[in-house]
Coordinates of C-alpha atoms in Angstrom, one line a residue:
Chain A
X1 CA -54.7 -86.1 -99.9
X2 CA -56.8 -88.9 -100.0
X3 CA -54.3 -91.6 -99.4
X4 CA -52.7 -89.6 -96.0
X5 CA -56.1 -88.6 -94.8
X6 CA -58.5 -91.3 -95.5
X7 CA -57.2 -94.3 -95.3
X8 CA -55.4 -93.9 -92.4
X9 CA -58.4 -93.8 -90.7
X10 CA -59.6 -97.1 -92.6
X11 CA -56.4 -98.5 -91.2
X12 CA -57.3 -97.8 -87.9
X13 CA -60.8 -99.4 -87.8
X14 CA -58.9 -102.4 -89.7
X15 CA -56.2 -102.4 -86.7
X16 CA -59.2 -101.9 -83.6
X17 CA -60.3 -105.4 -84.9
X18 CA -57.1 -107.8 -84.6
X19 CA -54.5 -108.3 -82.5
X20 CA -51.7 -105.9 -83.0
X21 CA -48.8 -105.8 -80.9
X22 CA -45.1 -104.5 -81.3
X23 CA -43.7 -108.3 -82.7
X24 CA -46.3 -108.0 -85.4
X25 CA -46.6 -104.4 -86.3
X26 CA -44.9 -104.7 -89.4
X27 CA -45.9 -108.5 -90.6
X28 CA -49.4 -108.7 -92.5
X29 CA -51.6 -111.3 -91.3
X30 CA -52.9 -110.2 -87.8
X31 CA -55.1 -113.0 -85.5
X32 CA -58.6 -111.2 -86.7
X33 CA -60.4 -110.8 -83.0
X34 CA -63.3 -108.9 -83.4
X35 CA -64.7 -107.0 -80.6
X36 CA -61.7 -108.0 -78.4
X37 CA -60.3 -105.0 -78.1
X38 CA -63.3 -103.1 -77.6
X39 CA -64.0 -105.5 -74.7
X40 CA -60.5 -105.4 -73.1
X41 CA -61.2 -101.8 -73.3
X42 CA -64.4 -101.4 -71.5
X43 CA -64.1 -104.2 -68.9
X44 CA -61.0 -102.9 -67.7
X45 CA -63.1 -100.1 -66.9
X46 CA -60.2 -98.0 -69.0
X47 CA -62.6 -96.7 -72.1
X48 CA -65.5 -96.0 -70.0
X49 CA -62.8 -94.2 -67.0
X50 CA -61.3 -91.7 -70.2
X51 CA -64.8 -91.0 -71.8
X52 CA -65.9 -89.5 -68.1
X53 CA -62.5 -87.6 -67.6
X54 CA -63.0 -86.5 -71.5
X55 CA -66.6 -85.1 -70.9
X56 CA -65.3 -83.3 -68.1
X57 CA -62.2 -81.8 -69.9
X58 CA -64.8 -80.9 -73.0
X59 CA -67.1 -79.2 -70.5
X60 CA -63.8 -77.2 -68.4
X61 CA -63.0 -76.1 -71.8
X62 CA -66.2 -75.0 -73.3
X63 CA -67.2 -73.2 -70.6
X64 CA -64.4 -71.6 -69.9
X65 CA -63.4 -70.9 -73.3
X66 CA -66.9 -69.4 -74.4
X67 CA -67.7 -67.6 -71.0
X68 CA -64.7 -65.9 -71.1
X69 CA -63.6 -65.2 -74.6
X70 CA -67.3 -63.7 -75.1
X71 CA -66.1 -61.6 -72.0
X72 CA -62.5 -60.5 -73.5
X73 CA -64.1 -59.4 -76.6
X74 CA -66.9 -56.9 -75.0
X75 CA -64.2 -55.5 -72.4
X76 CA -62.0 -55.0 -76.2
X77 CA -64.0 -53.4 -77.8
X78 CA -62.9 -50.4 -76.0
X79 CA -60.9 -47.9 -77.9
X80 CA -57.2 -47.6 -76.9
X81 CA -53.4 -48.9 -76.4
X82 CA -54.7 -51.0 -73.5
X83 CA -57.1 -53.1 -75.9
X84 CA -54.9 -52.8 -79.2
X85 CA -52.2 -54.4 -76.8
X86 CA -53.7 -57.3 -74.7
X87 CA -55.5 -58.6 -78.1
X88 CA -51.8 -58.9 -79.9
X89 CA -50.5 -60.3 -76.4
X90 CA -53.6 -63.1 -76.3
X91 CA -53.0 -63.4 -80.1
X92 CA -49.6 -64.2 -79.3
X93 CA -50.0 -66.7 -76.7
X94 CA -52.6 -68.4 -79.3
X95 CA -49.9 -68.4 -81.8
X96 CA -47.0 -70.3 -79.3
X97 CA -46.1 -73.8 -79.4
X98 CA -48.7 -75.8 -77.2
X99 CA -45.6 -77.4 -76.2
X100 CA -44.7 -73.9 -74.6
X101 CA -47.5 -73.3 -73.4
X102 CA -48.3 -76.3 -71.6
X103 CA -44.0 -76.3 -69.9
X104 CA -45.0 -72.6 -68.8
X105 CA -47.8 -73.6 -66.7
X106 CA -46.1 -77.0 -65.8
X107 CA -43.9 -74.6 -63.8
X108 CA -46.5 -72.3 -62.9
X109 CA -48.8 -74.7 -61.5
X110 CA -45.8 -76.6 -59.6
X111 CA -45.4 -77.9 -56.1
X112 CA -43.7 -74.2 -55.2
X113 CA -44.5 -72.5 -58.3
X114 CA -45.4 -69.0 -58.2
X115 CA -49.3 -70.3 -58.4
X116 CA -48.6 -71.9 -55.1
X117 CA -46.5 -69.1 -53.5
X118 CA -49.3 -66.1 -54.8
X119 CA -51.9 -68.6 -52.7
X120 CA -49.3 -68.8 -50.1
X121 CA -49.5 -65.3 -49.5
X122 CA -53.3 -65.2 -49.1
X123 CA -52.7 -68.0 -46.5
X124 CA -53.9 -71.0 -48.2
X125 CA -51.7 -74.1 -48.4
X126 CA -49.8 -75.6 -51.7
X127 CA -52.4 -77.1 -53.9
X128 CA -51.4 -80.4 -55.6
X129 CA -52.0 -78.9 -59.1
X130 CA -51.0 -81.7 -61.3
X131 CA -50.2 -84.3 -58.6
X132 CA -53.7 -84.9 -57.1
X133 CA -56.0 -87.0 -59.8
X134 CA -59.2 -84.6 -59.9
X135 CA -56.9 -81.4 -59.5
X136 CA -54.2 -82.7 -62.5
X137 CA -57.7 -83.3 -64.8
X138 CA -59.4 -80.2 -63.8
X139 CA -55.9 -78.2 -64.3
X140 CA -55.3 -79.5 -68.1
X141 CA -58.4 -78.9 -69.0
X142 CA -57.6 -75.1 -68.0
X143 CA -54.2 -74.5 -69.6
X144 CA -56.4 -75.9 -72.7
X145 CA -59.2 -73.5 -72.4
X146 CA -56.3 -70.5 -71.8
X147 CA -55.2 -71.3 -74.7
X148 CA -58.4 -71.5 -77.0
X149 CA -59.6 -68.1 -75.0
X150 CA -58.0 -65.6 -77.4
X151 CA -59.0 -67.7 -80.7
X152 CA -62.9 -67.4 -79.1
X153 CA -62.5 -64.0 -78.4
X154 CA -61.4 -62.9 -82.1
X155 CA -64.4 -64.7 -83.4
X156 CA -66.6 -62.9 -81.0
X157 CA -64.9 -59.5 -81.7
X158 CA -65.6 -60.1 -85.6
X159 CA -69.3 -60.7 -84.9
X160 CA -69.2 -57.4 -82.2
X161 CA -67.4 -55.3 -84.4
X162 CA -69.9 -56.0 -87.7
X163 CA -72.6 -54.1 -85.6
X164 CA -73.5 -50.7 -86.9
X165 CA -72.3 -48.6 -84.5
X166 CA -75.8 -46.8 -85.5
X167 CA -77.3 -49.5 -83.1
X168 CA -75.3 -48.1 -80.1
X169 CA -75.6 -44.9 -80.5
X170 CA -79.6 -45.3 -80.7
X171 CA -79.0 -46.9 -77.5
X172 CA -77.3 -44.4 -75.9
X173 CA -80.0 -41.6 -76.5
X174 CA -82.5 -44.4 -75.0
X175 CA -80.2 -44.3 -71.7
X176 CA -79.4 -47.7 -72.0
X177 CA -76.8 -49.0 -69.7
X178 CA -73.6 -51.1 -70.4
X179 CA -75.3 -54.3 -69.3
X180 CA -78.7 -53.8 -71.0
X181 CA -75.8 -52.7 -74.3
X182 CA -74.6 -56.1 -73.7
X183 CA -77.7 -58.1 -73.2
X184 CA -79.8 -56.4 -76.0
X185 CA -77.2 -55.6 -78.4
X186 CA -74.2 -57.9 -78.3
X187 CA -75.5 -61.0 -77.1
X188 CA -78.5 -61.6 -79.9
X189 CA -75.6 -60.2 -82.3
X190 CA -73.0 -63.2 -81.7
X191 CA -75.7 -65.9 -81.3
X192 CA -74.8 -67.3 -84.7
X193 CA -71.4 -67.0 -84.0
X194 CA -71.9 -68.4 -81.1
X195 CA -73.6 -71.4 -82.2
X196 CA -70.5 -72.3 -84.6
X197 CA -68.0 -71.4 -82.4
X198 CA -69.6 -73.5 -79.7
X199 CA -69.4 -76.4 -81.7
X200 CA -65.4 -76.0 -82.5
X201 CA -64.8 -75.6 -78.8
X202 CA -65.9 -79.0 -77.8
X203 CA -64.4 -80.1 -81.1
X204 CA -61.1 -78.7 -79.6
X205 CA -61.7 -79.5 -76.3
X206 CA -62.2 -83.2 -77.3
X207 CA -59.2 -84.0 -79.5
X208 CA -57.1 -81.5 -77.1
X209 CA -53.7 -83.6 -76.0
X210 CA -51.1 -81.2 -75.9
X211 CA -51.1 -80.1 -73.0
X212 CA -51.7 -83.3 -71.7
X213 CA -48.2 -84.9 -72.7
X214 CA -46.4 -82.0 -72.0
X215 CA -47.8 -81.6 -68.3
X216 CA -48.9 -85.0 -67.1
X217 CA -48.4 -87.4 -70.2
X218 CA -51.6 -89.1 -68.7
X219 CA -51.2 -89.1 -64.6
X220 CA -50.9 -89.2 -62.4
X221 CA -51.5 -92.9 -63.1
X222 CA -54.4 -92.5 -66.1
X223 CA -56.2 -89.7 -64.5
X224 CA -55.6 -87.0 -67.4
X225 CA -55.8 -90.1 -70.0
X226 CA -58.4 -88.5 -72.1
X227 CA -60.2 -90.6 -75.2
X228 CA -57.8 -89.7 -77.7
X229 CA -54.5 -89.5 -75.2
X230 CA -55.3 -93.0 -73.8
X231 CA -55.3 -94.4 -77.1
X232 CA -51.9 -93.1 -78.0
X233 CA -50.2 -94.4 -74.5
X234 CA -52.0 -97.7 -75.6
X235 CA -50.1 -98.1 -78.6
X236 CA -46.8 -96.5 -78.5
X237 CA -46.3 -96.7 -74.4
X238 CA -47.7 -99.9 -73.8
X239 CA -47.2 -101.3 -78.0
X240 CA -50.6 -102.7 -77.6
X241 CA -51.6 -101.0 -81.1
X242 CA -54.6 -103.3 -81.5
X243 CA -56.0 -101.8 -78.3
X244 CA -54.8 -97.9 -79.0
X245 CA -56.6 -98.4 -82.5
X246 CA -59.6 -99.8 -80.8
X247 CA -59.8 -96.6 -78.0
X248 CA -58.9 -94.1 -80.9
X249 CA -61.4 -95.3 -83.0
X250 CA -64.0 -94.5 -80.0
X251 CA -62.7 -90.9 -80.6
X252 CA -63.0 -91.3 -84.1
X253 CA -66.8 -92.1 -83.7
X254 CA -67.2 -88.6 -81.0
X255 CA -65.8 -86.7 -83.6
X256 CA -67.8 -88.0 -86.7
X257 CA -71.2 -87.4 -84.6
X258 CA -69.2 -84.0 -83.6
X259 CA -69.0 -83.2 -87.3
X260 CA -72.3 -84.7 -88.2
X261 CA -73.5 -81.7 -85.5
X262 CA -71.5 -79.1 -86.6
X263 CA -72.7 -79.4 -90.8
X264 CA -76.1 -79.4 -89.3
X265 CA -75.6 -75.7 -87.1
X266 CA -73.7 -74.5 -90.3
X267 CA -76.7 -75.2 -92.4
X268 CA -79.2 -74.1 -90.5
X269 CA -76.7 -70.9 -90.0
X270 CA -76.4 -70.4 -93.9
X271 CA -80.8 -71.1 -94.4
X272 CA -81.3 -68.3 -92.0
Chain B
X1 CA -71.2 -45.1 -79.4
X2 CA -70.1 -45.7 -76.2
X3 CA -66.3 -46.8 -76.2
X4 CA -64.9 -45.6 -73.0
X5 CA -64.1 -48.5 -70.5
X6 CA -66.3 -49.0 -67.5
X7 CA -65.0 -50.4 -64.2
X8 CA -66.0 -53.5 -65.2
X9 CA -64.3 -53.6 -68.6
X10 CA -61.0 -52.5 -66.9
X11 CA -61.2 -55.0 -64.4
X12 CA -61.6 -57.3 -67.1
X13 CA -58.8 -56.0 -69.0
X14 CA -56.5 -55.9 -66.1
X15 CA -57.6 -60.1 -65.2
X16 CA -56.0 -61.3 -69.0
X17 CA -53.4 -58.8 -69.0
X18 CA -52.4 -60.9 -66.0
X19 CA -53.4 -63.8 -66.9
X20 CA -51.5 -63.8 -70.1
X21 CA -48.9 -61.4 -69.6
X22 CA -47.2 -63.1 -66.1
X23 CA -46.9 -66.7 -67.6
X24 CA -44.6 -64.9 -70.8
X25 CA -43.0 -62.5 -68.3
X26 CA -42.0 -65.2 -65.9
X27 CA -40.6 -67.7 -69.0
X28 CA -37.8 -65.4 -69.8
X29 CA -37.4 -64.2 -66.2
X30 CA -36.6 -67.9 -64.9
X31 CA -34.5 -68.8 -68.2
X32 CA -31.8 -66.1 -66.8
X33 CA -32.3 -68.3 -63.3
X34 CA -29.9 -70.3 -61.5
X35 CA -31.3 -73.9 -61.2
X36 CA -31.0 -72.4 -56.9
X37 CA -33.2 -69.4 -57.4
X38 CA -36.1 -71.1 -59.8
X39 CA -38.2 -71.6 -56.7
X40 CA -36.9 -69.0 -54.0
X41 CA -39.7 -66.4 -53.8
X42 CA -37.2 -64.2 -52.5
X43 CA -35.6 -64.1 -55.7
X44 CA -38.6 -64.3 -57.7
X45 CA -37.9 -60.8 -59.8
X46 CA -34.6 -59.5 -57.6
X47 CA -31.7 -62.4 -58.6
X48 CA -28.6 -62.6 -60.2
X49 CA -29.1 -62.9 -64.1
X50 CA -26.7 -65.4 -65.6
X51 CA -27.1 -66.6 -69.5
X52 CA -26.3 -70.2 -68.3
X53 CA -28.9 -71.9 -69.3
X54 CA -28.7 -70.5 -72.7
X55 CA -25.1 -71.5 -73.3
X56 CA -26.2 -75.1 -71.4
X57 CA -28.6 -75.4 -74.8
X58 CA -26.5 -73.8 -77.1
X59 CA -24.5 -76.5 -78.3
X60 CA -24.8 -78.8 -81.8
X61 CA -27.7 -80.9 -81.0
X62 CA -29.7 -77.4 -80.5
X63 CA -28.7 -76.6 -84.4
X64 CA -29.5 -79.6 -85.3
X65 CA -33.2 -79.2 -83.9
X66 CA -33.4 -75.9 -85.4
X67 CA -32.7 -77.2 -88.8
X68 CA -35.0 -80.1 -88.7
X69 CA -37.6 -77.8 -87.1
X70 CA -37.4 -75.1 -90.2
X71 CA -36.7 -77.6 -93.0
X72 CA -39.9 -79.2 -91.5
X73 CA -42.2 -76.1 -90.5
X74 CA -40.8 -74.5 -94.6
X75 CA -41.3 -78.1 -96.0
X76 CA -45.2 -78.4 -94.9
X77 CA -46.2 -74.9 -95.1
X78 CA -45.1 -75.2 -99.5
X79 CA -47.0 -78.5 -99.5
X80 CA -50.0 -77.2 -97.5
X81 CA -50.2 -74.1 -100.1
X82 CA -49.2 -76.3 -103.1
X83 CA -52.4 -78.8 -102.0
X84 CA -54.8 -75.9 -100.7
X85 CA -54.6 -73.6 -102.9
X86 CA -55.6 -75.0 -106.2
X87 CA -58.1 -76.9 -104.1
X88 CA -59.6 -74.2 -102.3
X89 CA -60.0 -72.4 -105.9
X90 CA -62.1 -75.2 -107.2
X91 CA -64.1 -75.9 -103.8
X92 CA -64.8 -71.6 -104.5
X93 CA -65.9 -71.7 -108.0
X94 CA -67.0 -75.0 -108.9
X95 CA -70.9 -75.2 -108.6
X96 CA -71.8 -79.1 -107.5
X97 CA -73.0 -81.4 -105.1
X98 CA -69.7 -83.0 -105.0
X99 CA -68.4 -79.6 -103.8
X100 CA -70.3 -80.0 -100.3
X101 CA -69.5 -83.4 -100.1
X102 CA -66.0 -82.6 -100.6
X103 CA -66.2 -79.6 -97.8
X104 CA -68.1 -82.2 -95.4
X105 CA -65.5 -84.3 -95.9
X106 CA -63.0 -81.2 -94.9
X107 CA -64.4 -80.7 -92.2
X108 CA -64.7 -84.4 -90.8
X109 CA -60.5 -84.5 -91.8
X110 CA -59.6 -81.3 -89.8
X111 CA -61.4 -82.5 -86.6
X112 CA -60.1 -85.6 -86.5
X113 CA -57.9 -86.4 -83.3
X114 CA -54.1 -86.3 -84.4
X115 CA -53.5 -88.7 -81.8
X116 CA -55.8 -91.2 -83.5
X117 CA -54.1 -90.8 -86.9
X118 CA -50.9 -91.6 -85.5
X119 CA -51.0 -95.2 -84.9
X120 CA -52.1 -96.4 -88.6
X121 CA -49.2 -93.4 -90.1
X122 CA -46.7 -95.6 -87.4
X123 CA -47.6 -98.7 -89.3
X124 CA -47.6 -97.2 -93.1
X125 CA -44.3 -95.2 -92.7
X126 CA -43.0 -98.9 -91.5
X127 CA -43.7 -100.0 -94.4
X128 CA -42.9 -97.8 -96.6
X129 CA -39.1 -96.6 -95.1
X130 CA -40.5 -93.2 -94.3
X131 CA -39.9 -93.5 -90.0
X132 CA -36.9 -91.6 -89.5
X133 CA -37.1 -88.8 -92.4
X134 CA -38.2 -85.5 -92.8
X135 CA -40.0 -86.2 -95.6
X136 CA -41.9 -88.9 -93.2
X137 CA -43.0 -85.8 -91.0
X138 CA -43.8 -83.4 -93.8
X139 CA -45.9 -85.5 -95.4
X140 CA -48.2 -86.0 -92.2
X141 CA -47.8 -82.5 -90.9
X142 CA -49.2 -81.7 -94.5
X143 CA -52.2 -84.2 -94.6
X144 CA -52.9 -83.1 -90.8
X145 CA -52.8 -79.3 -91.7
X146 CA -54.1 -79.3 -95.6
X147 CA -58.0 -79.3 -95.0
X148 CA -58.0 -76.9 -92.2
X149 CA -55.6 -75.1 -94.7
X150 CA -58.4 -75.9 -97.8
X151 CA -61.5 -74.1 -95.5
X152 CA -59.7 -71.1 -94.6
X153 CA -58.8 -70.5 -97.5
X154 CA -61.8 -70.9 -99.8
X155 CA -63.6 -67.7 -98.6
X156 CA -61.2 -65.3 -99.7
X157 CA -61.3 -66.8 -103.5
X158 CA -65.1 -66.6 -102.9
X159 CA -64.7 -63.0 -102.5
X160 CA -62.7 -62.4 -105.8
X161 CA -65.7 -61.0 -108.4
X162 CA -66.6 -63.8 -110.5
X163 CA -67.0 -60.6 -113.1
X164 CA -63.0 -60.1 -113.3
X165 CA -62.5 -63.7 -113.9
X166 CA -65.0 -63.2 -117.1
X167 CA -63.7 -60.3 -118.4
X168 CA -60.3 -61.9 -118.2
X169 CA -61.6 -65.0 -120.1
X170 CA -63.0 -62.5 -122.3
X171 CA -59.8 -60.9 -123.0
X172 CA -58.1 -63.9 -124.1
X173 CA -56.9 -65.3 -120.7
X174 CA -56.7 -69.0 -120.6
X175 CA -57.8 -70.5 -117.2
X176 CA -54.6 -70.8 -115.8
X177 CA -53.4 -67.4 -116.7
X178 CA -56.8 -66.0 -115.0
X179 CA -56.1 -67.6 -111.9
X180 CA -52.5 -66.4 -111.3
X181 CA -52.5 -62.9 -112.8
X182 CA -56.4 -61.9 -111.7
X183 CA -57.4 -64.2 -109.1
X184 CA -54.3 -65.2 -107.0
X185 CA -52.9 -61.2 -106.4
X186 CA -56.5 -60.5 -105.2
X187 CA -56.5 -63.3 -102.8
X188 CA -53.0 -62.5 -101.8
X189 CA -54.0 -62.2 -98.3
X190 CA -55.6 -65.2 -97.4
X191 CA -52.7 -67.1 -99.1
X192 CA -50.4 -65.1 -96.7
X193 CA -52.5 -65.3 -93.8
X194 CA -53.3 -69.6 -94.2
X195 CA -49.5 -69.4 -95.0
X196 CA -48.2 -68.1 -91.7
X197 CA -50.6 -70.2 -89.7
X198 CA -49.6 -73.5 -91.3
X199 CA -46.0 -72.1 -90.5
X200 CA -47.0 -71.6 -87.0
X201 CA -49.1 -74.9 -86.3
X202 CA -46.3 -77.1 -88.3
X203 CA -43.6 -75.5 -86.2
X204 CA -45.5 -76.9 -82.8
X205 CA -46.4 -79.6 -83.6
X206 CA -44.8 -82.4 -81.8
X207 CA -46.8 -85.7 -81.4
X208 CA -46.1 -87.1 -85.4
X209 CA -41.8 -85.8 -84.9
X210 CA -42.0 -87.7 -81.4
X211 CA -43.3 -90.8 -82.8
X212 CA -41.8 -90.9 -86.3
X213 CA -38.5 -90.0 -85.4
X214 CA -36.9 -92.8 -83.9
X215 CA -33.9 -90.9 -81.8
X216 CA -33.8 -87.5 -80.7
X217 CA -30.9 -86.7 -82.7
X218 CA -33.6 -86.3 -85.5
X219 CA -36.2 -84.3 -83.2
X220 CA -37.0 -80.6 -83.8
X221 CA -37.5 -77.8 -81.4
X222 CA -41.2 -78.5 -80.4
X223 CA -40.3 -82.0 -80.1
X224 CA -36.9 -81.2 -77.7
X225 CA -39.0 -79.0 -75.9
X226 CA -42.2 -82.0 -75.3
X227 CA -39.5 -84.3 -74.7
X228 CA -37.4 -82.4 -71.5
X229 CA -40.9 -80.9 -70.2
X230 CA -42.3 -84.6 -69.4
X231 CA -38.5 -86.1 -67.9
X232 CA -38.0 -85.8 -64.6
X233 CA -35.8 -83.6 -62.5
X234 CA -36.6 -80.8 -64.8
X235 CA -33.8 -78.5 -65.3
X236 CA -36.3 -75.3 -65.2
X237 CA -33.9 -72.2 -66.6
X238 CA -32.9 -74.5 -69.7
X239 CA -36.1 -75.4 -70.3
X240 CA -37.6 -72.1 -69.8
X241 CA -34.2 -71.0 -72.2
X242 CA -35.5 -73.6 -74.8
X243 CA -38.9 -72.5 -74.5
X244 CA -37.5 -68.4 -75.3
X245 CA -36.1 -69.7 -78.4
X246 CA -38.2 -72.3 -79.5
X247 CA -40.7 -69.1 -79.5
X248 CA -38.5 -66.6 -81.0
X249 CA -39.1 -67.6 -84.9
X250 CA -42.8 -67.5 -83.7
X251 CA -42.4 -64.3 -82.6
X252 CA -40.9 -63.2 -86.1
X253 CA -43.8 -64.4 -87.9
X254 CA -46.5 -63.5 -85.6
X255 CA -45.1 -59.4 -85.5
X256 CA -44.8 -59.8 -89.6
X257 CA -48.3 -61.6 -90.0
X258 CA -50.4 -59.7 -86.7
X259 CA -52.5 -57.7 -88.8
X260 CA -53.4 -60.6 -91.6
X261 CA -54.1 -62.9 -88.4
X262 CA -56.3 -60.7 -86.3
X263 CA -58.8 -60.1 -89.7
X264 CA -58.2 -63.4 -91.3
X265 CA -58.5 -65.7 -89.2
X266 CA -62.2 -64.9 -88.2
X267 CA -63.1 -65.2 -91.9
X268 CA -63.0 -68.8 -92.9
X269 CA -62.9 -70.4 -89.4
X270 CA -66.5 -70.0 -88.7
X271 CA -67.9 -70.5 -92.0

């Protein structure tokens, strides 16, 4: 496991640091350039360009995706077909292809998809979903958080459904309402959860590229070219794998201070 | 306690039943389309169905992605077991500081950007004749899905008494003998549950099949799918036809595994 998993990655930093292009991919003995790539990368103004439109997927996604799972599992934890139902219907989505996801909304979200005719109806005019720079970024970033929802929300449920229902029912002779329920119940119930879970999103948001090739591969022009995704078009769109290697080892770097982040909440979780 | 459904929960409910039940509803409408009704709100649920853009896919190269897609989804998801198991036993029982190191090091693996990982597995499968294979894309599919596969797995052996394991020892059981008739059947249902997920997240997958098979003639179904989706001049109804079937195995194993998926996934992906 080793082999395939580590040294990859020691490849990579090996590869950010020379000149790598497709005539000398597979010949040892690459011109050793040091920071060049790195450079190349950041005076272009390409690097620092993805690691803004990165943050901003990362945040879409978070939000999004811990806002509203929290949300699906509360209004689930009602008894009944209807709940049983939409959780195996989210779970199900979840479980699908990224690739069918993301060709789904491709079509939903297109210049007379049925997004645009629903709006249509309500009198407002075709939105450039994917076609528009800020719109194409802002509507990846979405399709990625639908997709992480459900996951979010089975975490959540796990952590709503270990309180004794002694708890609520306490509550209920003291007249407590369905928000104060929520607020003074639930909420200081998942906040471990919530911690972890928090973490993995941005984790997920981060690395997410999926949906990125499937419904802009990077457009229009680089504006959905996250961290990771402008790496990849650097190396096997553009065969400049010195360059890819040197952007995917930025992403590398997020993710290891990511990690380093994530051992620390799961410590601190496991002390407590 | 106080189950029944406010207006507010309802409301809720009734948002991601839309939300998530349109975009599946609206795949399989359009993939009995014509190409002339895809965007025609007038036929939007009233229109001719025709099973065109089925028989447009169904043709050899459709088998052919079928077969690469389950040799490759069967392939990983024995390898993944075969690594993870044995290794999530160990990470479970064994009491030493290597063993955190070892999960830190887990953890680091499974978040690391596939797309980065690509580019160095281009070069090494280069080298080493494995662009172009199956076994090129099993073997990366496995090394991208084993630690995830490793984590999730580890708390259900946790769970297995440590007392059984002893009094199997204790009745003569070697190590080996403990683990597969006492352990392993307890823990049958986190190897079944990190089984159909590896399934499911090997038959997606798309990016390491792109880029390692050199012609689509050697693409699977995810790969097809990623490949049409980003062409232009979309043909919708096959695409949305492709989509229906690249999902239908999903569907198999998603109705066979619900249950294990809904309780088992929560258990090792937090902690």
């Amino acid at each position: 496991m080793a082999v395939f998993a580590v040294y990859p990655l020691l490849q990579l930093a090996w590869m950010s640091v020379h000149d790598v292009t497709q005539a000398t991919l597979n010949q040892g003995g690459w011109d050793f350039v040091a920071w060049d790539n790195f450079l190349r990368g950041f005076t272009a103004g390409e690097s620092p360009a993805a690691i803004v439109r990165t943050l901003v997927v990362v945040c879409i996604v978070t939000v999004a995706g811990m806002l509203l799972g929290l949300a699906v599992a509360i209004a689930l934890r009602t008894k009944g077909w209807w709940s049983a139902a939409l959780l195996a219907l989210m779970v199900f989505v979840w479980a699908l292809p990224p690739v069918v996801n993301g060709s789904v909304w491709k079509f939903l979200l297109a210049e007379s998809g049925l997004v645009n005719t629903l709006l249509g109806f309500i009198g407002i005019s075709p939105v450039p979903f994917l076609y528009d720079p800020q719109w194409a970024l802002i509507s990846v970033a979405s399709v990625a958080a639908f997709a992480v929802i459900p996951f979010n929300a089975l975490v959540f449920r796990a952590a709503l459904m270990a309180i004794p229902p002694e708890i609520f029912e306490a509550a209920a002779v003291d007249g407590a309402t369905r928000f104060q329920e929520i607020r003074h119940i639930m909420l200081p119930a998942v906040r471990g959860t919530t911690l972890v879970l928090f973490v993995l999103t941005v984790v997920y948001g981060f690395r997410s590229f999926d949906f990125i090739y499937v419904m802009t591969f990077g457009g229009p022009g680089t504006a959905t070219a996250t961290l990771p995704f402008l790496g990849y078009l650097q190396a096997f769109n553009r065969y400049d794998y010195g360059l890819g290697s040197a952007t995917s080892f930025l992403a590398v770097v997020g993710v290891l201070v990511l990690a380093g982040v994530y051992a620390r909440t799961i410590g601190k979780e496991e002390r407590s | 306690m106080n189950t029944s459904a406010g207006p507010v929960a309802i409301l809720t409910k009734l948002f991601f039943t839309l939300l998530y039940g349109v975009p599946m509803v609206w795949i399989v409408l359009t993939s009995f389309k014509r190409s002339s009704d895809v965007f025609d709100p007038s036929a939007a649920f009233v229109f001719e169905p025709t099973v065109q853009a089925y028989t447009r896919n169904l043709n050899s190269n459709l088998f052919d992605a079928l077969q690469q897609s389950v040799s490759i989804a069967v392939g990983t998801t024995a390898l993944v077991l075969l690594i993870a198991v044995p290794a999530a036993y160990a990470l479970a029982r064994v009491a030493h500081w290597s063993v955190t190191l070892g999960l830190v090091a887990l953890i680091v693996l499974q978040m690391m950007p596939q797309t980065a990982l690509v580019i160095p597995l281009f070069r090494h499968f280069g080298q080493w004749g494995l662009l172009d294979s199956l076994t090129g894309v099993i073997i990366a599919d496995t090394a991208l899905l084993a630690p995830f596969a490793t984590l999730l797995l580890r708390p259900f052996f946790r769970a297995v008494p440590m007392s059984l394991e002893e009094s199997g020892s204790l009745d003569g059981a070697g190590m080996f003998r403990t683990f597969w008739s006492i352990v392993l059947p307890l823990a049958r249902n986190g190897v079944l549950t990190v089984g159909s997920i590896t399934f499911l997240l090997a038959w997606g997958e798309f990016l390491y099949a792109v880029s390692f098979m050199l012609s689509p003639g050697g693409y699977p179904l995810s790969a097809l799918l990623a490949q049409q989706v980003s062409a232009f001049g979309i043909d919708w109804p096959g695409l949305m036809a492709l989509a229906v079937l690249t999902s239908i195995p999903i569907l198999i194993v998603f109705v066979s595994s619900y249950r294990l998926l809904r309780d088992g996934l929560t258990v090792g992906a937090v902690k």
